[in-house]
Short mmCIF file of N, CA, C and O in Angstrom, two decimals:
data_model
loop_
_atom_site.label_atom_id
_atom_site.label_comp_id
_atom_site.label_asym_id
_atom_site.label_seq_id
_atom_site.Cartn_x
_atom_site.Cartn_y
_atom_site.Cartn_z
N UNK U 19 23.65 -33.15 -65.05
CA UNK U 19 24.63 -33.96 -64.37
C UNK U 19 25.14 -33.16 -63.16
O UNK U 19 25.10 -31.93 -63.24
N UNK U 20 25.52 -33.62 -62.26
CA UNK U 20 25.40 -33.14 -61.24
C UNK U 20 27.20 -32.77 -60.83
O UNK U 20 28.12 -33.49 -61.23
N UNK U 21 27.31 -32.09 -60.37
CA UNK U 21 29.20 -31.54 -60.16
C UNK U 21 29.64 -31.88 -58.59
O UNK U 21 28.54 -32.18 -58.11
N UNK U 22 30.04 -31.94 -58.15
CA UNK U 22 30.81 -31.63 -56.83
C UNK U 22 32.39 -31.00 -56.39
O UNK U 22 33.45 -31.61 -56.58
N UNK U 23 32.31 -30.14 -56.01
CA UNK U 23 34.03 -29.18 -55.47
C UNK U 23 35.00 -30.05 -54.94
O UNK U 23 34.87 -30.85 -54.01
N UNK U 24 35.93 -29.82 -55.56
CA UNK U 24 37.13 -30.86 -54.63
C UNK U 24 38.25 -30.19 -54.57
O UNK U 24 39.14 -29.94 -55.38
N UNK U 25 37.93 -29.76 -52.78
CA UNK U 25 38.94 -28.67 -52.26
C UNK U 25 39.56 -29.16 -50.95
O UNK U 25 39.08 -29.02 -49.82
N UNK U 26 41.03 -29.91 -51.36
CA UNK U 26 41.75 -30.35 -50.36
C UNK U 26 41.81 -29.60 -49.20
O UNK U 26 41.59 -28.39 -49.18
N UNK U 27 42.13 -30.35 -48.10
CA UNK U 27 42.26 -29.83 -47.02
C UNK U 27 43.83 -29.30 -46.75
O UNK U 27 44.89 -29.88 -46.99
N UNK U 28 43.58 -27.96 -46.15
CA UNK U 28 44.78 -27.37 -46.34
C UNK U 28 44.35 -26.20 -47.93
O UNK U 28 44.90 -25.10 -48.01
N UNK U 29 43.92 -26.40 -48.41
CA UNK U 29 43.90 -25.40 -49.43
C UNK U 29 44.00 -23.57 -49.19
O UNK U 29 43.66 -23.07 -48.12
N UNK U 30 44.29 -23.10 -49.84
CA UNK U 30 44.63 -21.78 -50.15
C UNK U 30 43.06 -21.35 -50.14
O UNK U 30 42.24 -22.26 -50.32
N UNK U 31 42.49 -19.75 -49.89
CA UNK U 31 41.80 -19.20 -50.27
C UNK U 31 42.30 -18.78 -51.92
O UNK U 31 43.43 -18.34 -52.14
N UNK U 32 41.19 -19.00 -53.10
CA UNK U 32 42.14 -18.79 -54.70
C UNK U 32 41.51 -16.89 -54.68
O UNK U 32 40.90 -16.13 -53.93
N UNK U 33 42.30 -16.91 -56.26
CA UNK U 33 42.29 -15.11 -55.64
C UNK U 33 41.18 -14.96 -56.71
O UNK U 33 40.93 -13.78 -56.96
N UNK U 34 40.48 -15.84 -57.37
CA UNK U 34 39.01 -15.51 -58.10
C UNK U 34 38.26 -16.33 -57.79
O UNK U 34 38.59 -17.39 -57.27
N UNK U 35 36.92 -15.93 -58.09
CA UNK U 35 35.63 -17.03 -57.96
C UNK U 35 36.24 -18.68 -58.59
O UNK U 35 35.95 -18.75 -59.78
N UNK U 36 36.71 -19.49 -58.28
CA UNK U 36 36.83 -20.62 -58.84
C UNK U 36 37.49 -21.87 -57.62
O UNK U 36 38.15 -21.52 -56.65
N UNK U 37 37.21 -23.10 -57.87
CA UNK U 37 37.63 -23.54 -57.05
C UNK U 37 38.89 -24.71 -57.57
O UNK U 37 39.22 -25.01 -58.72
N UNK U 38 39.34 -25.15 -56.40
CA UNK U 38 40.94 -26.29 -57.23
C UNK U 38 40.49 -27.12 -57.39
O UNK U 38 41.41 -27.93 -57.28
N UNK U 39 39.40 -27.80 -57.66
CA UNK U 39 38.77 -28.97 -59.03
C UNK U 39 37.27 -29.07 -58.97
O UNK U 39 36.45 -28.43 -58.30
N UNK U 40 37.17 -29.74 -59.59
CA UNK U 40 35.00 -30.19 -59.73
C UNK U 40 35.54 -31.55 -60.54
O UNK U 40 36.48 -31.91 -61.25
N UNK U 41 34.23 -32.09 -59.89
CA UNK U 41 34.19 -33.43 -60.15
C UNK U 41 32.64 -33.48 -60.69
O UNK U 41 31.67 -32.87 -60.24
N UNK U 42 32.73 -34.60 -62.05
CA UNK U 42 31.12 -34.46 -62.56
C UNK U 42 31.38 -36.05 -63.10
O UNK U 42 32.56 -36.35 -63.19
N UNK U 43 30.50 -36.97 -63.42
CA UNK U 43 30.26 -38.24 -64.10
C UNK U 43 31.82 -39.03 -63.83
O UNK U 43 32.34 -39.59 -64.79
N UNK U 44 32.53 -39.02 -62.43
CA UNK U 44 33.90 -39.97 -62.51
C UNK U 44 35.05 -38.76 -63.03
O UNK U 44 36.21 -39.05 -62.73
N UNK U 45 34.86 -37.46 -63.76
CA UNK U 45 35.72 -36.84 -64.45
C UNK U 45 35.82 -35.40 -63.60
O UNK U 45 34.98 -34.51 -63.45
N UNK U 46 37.55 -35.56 -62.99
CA UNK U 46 37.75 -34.37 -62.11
C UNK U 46 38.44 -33.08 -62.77
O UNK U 46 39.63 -33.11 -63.09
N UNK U 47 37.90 -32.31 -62.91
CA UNK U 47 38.97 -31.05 -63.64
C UNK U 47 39.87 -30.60 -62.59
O UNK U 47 39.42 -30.98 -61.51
N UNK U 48 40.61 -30.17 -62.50
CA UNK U 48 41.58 -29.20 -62.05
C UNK U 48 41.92 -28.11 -62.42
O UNK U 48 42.70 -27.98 -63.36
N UNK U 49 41.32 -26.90 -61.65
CA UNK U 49 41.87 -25.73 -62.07
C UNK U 49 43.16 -25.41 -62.52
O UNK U 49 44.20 -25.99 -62.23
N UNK U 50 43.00 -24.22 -63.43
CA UNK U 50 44.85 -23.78 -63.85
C UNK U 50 45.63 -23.56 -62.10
O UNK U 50 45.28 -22.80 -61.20
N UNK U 51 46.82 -24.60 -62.17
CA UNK U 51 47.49 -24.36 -61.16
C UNK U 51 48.51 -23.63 -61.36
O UNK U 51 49.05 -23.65 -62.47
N UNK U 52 49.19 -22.52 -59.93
CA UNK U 52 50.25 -21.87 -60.19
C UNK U 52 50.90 -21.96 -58.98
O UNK U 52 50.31 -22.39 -57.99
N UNK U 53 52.28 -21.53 -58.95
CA UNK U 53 53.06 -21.92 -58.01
C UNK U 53 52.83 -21.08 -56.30
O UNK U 53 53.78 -20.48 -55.81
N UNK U 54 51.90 -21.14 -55.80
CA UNK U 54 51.22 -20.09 -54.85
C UNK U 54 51.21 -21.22 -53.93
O UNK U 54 50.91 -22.41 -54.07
N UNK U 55 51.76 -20.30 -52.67
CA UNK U 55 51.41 -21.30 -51.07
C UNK U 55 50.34 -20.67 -50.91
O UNK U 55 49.96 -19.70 -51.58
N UNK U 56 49.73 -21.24 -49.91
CA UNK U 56 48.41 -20.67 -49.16
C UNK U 56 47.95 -19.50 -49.11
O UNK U 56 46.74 -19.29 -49.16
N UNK U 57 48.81 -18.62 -49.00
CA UNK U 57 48.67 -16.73 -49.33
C UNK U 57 48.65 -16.43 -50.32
O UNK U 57 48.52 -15.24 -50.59
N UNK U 58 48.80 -17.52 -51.42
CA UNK U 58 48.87 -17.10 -53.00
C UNK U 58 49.99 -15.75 -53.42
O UNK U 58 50.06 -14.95 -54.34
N UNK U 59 50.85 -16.08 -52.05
CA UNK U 59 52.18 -16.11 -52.78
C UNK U 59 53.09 -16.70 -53.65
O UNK U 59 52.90 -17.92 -53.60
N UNK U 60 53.93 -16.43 -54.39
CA UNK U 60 54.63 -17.23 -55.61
C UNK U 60 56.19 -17.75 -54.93
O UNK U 60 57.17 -17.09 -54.58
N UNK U 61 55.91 -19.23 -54.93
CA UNK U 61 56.76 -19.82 -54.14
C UNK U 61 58.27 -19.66 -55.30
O UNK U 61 58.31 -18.96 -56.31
N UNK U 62 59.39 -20.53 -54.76
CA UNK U 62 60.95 -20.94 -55.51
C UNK U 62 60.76 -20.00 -57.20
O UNK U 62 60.64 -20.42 -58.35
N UNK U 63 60.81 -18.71 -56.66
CA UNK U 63 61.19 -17.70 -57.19
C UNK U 63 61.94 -17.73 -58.48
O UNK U 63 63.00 -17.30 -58.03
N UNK U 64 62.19 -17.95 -59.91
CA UNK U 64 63.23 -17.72 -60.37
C UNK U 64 63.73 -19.28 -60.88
O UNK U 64 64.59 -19.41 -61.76
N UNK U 65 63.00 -20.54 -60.16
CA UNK U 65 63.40 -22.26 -60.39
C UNK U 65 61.78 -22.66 -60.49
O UNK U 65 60.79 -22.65 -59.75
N UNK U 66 62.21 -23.10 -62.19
CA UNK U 66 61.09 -23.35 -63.05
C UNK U 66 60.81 -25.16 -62.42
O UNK U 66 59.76 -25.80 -62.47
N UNK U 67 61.89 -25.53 -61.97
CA UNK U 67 62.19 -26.93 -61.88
C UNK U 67 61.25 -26.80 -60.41
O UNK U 67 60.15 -27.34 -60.47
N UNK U 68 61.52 -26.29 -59.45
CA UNK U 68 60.85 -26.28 -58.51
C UNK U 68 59.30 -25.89 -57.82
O UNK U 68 58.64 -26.16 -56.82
N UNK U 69 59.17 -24.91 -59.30
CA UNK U 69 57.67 -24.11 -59.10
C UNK U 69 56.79 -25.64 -59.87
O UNK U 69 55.92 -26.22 -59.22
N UNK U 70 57.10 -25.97 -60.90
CA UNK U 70 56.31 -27.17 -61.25
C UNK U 70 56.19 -28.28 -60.80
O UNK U 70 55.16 -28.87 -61.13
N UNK U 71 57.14 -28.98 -59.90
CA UNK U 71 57.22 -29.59 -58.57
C UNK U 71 55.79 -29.48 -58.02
O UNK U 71 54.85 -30.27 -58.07
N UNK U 72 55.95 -28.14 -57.40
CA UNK U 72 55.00 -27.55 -56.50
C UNK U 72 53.53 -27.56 -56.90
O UNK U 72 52.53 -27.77 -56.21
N UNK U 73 53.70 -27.17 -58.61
CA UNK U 73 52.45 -26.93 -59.08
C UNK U 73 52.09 -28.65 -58.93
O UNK U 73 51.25 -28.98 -58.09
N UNK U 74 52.82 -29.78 -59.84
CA UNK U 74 52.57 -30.65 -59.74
C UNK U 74 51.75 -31.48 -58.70
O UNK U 74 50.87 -32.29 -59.00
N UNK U 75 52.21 -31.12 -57.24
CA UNK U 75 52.29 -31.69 -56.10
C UNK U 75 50.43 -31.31 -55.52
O UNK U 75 49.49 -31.86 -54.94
N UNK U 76 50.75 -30.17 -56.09
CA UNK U 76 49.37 -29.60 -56.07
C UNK U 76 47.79 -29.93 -56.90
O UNK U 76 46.61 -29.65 -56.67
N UNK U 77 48.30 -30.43 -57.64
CA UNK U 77 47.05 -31.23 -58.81
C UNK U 77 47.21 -32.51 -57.95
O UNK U 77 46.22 -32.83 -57.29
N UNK U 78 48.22 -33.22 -57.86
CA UNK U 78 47.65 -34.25 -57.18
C UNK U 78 47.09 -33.98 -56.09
O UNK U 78 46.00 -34.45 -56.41
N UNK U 79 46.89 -33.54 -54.88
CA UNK U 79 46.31 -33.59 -54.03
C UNK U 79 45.01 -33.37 -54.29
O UNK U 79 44.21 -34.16 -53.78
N UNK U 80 44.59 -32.48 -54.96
CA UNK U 80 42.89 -32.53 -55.73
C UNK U 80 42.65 -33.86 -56.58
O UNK U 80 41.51 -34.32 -56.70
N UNK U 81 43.33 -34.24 -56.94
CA UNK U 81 43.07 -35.76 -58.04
C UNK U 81 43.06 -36.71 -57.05
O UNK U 81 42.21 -37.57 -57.25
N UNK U 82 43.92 -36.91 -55.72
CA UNK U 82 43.55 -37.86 -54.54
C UNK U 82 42.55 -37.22 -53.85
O UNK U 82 41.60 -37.99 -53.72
N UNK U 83 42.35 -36.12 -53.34
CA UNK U 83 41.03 -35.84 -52.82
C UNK U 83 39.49 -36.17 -53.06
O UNK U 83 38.51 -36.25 -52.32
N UNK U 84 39.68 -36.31 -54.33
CA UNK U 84 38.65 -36.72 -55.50
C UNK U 84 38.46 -38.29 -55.64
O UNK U 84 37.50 -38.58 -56.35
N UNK U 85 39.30 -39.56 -55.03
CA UNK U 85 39.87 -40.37 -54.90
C UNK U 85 40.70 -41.61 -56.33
O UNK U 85 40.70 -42.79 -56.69
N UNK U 86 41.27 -40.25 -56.65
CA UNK U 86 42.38 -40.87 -57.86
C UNK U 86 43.39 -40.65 -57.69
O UNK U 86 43.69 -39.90 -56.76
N UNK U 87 44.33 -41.21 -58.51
CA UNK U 87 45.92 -41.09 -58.50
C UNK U 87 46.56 -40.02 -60.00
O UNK U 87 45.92 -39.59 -60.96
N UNK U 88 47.63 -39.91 -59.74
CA UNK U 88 48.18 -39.17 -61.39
C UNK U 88 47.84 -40.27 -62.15
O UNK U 88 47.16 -39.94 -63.12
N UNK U 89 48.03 -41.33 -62.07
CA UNK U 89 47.87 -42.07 -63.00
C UNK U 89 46.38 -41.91 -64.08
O UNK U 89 46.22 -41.95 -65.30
N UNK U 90 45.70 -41.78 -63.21
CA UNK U 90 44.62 -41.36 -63.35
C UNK U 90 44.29 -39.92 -64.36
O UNK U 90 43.30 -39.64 -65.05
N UNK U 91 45.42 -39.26 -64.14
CA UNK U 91 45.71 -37.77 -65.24
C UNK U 91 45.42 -38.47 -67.09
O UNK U 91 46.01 -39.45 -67.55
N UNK U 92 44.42 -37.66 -67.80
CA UNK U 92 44.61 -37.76 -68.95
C UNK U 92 44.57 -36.95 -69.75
O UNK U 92 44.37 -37.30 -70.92
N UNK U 93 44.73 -35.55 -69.40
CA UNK U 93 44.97 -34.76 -70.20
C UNK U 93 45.65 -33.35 -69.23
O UNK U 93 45.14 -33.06 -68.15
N UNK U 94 46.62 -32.72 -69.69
CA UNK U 94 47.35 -31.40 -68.77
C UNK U 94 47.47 -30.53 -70.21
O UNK U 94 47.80 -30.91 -71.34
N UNK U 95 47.09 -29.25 -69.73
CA UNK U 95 47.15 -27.80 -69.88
C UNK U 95 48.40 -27.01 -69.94
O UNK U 95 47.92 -25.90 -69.71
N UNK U 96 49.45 -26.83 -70.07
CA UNK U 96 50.51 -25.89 -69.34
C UNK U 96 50.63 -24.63 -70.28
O UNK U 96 50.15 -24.36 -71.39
N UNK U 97 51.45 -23.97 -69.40
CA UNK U 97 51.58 -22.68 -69.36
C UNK U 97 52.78 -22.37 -68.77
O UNK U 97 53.08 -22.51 -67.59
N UNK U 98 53.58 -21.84 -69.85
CA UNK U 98 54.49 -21.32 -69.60
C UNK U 98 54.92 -19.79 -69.54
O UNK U 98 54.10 -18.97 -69.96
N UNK U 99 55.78 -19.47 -69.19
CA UNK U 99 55.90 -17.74 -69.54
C UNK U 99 57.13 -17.75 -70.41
O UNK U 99 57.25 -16.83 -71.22
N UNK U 100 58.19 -18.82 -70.34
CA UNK U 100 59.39 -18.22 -71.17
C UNK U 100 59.78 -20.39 -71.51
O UNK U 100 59.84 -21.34 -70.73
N UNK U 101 59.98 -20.26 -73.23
CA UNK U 101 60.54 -21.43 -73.82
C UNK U 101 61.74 -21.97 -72.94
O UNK U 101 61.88 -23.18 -72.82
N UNK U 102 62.60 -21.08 -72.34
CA UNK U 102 63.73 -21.51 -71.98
C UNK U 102 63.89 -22.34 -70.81
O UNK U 102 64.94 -22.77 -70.35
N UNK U 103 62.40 -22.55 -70.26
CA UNK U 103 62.06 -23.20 -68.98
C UNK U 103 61.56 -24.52 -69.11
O UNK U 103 61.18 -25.27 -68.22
N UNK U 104 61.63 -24.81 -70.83
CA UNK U 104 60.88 -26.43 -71.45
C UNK U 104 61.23 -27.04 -70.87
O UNK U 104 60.46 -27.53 -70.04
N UNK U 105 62.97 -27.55 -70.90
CA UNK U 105 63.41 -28.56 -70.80
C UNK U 105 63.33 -29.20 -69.22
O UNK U 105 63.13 -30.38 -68.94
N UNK U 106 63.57 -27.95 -68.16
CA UNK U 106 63.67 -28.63 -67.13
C UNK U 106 61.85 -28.85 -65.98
O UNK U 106 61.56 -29.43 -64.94
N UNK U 107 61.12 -28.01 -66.96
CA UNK U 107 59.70 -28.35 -66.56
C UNK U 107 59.47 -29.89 -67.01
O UNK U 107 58.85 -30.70 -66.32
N UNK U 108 59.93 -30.11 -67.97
CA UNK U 108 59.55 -31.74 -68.78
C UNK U 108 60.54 -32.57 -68.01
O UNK U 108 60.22 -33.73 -68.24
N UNK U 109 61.60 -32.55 -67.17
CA UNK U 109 62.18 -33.12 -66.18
C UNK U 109 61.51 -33.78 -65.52
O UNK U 109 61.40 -34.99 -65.35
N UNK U 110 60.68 -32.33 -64.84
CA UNK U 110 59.87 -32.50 -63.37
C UNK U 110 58.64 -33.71 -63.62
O UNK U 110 58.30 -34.76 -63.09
N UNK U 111 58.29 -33.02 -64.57
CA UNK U 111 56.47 -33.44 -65.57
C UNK U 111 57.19 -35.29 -65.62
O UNK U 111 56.51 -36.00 -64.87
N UNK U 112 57.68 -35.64 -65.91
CA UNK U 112 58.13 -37.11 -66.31
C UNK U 112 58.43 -37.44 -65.79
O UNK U 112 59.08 -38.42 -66.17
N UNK U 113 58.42 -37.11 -63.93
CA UNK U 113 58.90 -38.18 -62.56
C UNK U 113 57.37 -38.22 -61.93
O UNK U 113 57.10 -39.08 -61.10
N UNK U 114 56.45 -37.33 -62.32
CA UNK U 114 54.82 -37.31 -62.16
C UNK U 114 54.06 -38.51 -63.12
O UNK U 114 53.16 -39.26 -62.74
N UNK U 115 54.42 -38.50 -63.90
CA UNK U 115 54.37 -39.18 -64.90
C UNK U 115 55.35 -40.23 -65.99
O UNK U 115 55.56 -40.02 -67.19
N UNK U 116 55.78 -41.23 -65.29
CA UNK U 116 56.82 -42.22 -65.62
C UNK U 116 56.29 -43.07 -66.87
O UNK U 116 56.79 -43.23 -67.98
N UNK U 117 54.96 -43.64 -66.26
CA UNK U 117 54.79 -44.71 -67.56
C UNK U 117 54.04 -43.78 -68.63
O UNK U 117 54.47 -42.76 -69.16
N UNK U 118 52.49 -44.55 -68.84
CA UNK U 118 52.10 -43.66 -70.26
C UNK U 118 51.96 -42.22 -69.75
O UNK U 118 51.93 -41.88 -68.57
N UNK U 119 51.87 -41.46 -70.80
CA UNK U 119 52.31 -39.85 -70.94
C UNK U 119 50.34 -39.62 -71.05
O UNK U 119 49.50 -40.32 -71.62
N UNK U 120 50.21 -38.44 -70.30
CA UNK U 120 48.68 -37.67 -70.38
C UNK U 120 48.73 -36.94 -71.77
O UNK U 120 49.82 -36.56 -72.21
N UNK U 121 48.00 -36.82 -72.21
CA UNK U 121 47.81 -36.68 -73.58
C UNK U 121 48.17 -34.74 -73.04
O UNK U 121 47.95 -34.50 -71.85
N UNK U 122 48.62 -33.70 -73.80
CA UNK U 122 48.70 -32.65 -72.98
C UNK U 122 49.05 -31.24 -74.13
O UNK U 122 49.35 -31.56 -75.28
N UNK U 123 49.01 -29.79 -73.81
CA UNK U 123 49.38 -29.26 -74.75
C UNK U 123 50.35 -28.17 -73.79
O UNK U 123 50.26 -28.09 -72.57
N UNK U 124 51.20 -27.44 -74.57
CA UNK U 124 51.82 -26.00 -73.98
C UNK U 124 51.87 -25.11 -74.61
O UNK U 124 52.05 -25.42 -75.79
N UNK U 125 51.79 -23.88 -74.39
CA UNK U 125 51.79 -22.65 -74.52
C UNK U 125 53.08 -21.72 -74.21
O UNK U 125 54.06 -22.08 -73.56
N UNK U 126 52.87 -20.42 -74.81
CA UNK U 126 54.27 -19.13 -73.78
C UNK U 126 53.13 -18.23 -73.82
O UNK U 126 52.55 -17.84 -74.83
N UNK U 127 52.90 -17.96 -72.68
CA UNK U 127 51.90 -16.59 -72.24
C UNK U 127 52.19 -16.28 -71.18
O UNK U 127 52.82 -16.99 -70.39
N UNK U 128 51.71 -14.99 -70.92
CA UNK U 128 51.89 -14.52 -69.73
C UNK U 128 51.15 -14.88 -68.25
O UNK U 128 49.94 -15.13 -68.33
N UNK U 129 51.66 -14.91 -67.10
CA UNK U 129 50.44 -15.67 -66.18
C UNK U 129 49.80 -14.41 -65.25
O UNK U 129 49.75 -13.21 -65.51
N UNK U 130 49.40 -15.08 -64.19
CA UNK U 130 48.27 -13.74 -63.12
C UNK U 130 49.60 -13.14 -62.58
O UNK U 130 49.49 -11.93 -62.44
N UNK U 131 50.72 -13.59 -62.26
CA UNK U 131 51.25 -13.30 -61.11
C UNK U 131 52.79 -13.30 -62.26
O UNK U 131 52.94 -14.25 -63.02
N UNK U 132 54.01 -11.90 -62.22
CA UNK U 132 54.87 -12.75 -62.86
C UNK U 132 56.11 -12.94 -62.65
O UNK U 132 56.97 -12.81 -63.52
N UNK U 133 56.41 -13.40 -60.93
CA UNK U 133 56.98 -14.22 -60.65
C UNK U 133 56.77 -15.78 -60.92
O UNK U 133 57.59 -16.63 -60.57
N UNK U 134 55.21 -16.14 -61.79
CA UNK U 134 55.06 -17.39 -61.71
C UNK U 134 55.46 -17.68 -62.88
O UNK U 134 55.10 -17.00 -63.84
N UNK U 135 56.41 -18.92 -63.04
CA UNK U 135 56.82 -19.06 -64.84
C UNK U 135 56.33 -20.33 -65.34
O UNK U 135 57.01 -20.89 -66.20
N UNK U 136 54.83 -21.08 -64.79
CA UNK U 136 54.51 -22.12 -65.01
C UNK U 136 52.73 -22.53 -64.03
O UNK U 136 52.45 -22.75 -62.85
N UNK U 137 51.95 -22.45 -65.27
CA UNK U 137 50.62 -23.09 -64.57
C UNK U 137 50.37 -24.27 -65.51
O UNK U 137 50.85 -24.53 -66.62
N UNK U 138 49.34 -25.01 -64.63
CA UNK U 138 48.80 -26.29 -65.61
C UNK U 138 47.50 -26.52 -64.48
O UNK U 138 47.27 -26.50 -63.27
N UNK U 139 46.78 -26.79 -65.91
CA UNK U 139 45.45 -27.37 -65.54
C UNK U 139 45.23 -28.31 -66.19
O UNK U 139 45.59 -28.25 -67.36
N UNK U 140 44.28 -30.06 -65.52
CA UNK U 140 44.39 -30.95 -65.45
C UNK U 140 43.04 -31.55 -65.36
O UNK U 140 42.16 -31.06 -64.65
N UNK U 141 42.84 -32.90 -66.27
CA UNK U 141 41.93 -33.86 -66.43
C UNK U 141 42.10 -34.92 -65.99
O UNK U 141 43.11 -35.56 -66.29
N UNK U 142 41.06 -35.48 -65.05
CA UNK U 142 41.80 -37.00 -64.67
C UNK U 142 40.46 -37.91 -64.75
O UNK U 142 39.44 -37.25 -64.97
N UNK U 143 40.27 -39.26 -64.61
CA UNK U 143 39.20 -39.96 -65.23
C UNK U 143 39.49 -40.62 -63.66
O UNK U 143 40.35 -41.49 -63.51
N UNK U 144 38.79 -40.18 -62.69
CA UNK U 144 38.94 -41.18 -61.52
C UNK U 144 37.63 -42.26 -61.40
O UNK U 144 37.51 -42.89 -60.34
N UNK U 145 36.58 -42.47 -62.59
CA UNK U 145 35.45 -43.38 -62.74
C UNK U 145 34.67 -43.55 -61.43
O UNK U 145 34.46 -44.73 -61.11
N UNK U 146 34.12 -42.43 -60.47
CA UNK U 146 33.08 -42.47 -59.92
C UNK U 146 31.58 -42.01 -60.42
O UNK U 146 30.61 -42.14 -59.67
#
């Protein structure tokens, strides 16, 4: 089956061999996202509410690049670094996601970078 890269425009150089999604049979993965601008610096420092925003904002643009919507999301990854950041990550996560919920799991581990207190990687069914 055959794959194709789906690397928005505007994208970051990433800091390992991997790219911010592949697309194979209609089904786009999304790499683990983290809160990094373009320099793969670690953006809103310290606001869990804002780094997942960011991360968020960031899967979609690979899931529309790919030509789907969140809606389109059916399964998310996350990653957290500290429990105490649940509540207001699941804030953010549920204005991305209003109606049905992506089927999804979370974790507390440590990430690449650790100013970052939140990655997620993402499945979406865009049926090409």
């Amino acid at each position: 089956m055959p794959k194709q890269s789906v690397i928005p425009a505007g994208s970051g150089k990433p800091l390992a061999p991997f790219v911010p999604g592949s697309m194979a049979d209609g089904v786009v993965y999304v790499s683990g996202t983290l809160p990094f601008d373009k320099d793969n610096n670690v953006v809103h420092i310290g606001d869990a509410a804002a780094q997942t925003r960011h991360v968020l904002e960031i899967i979609k643009g690979v899931v529309e690049a790919a030509g789907g919507s969140m809606g389109d999301v059916t399964f998310n990854m996350i990653m957290l670094t500290d429990w105490a950041n649940y509540a207001k990550v699941n804030e953010v996560y549920a204005e991305y996601f209003p109606g049905e919920k992506p089927a999804r799991y979370c974790i507390q581990c440590g990430l690449v970078k650790p100013d970052a207190l939140i990655e997620i990687a993402s499945i979406a069914h865009v049926g090409k």
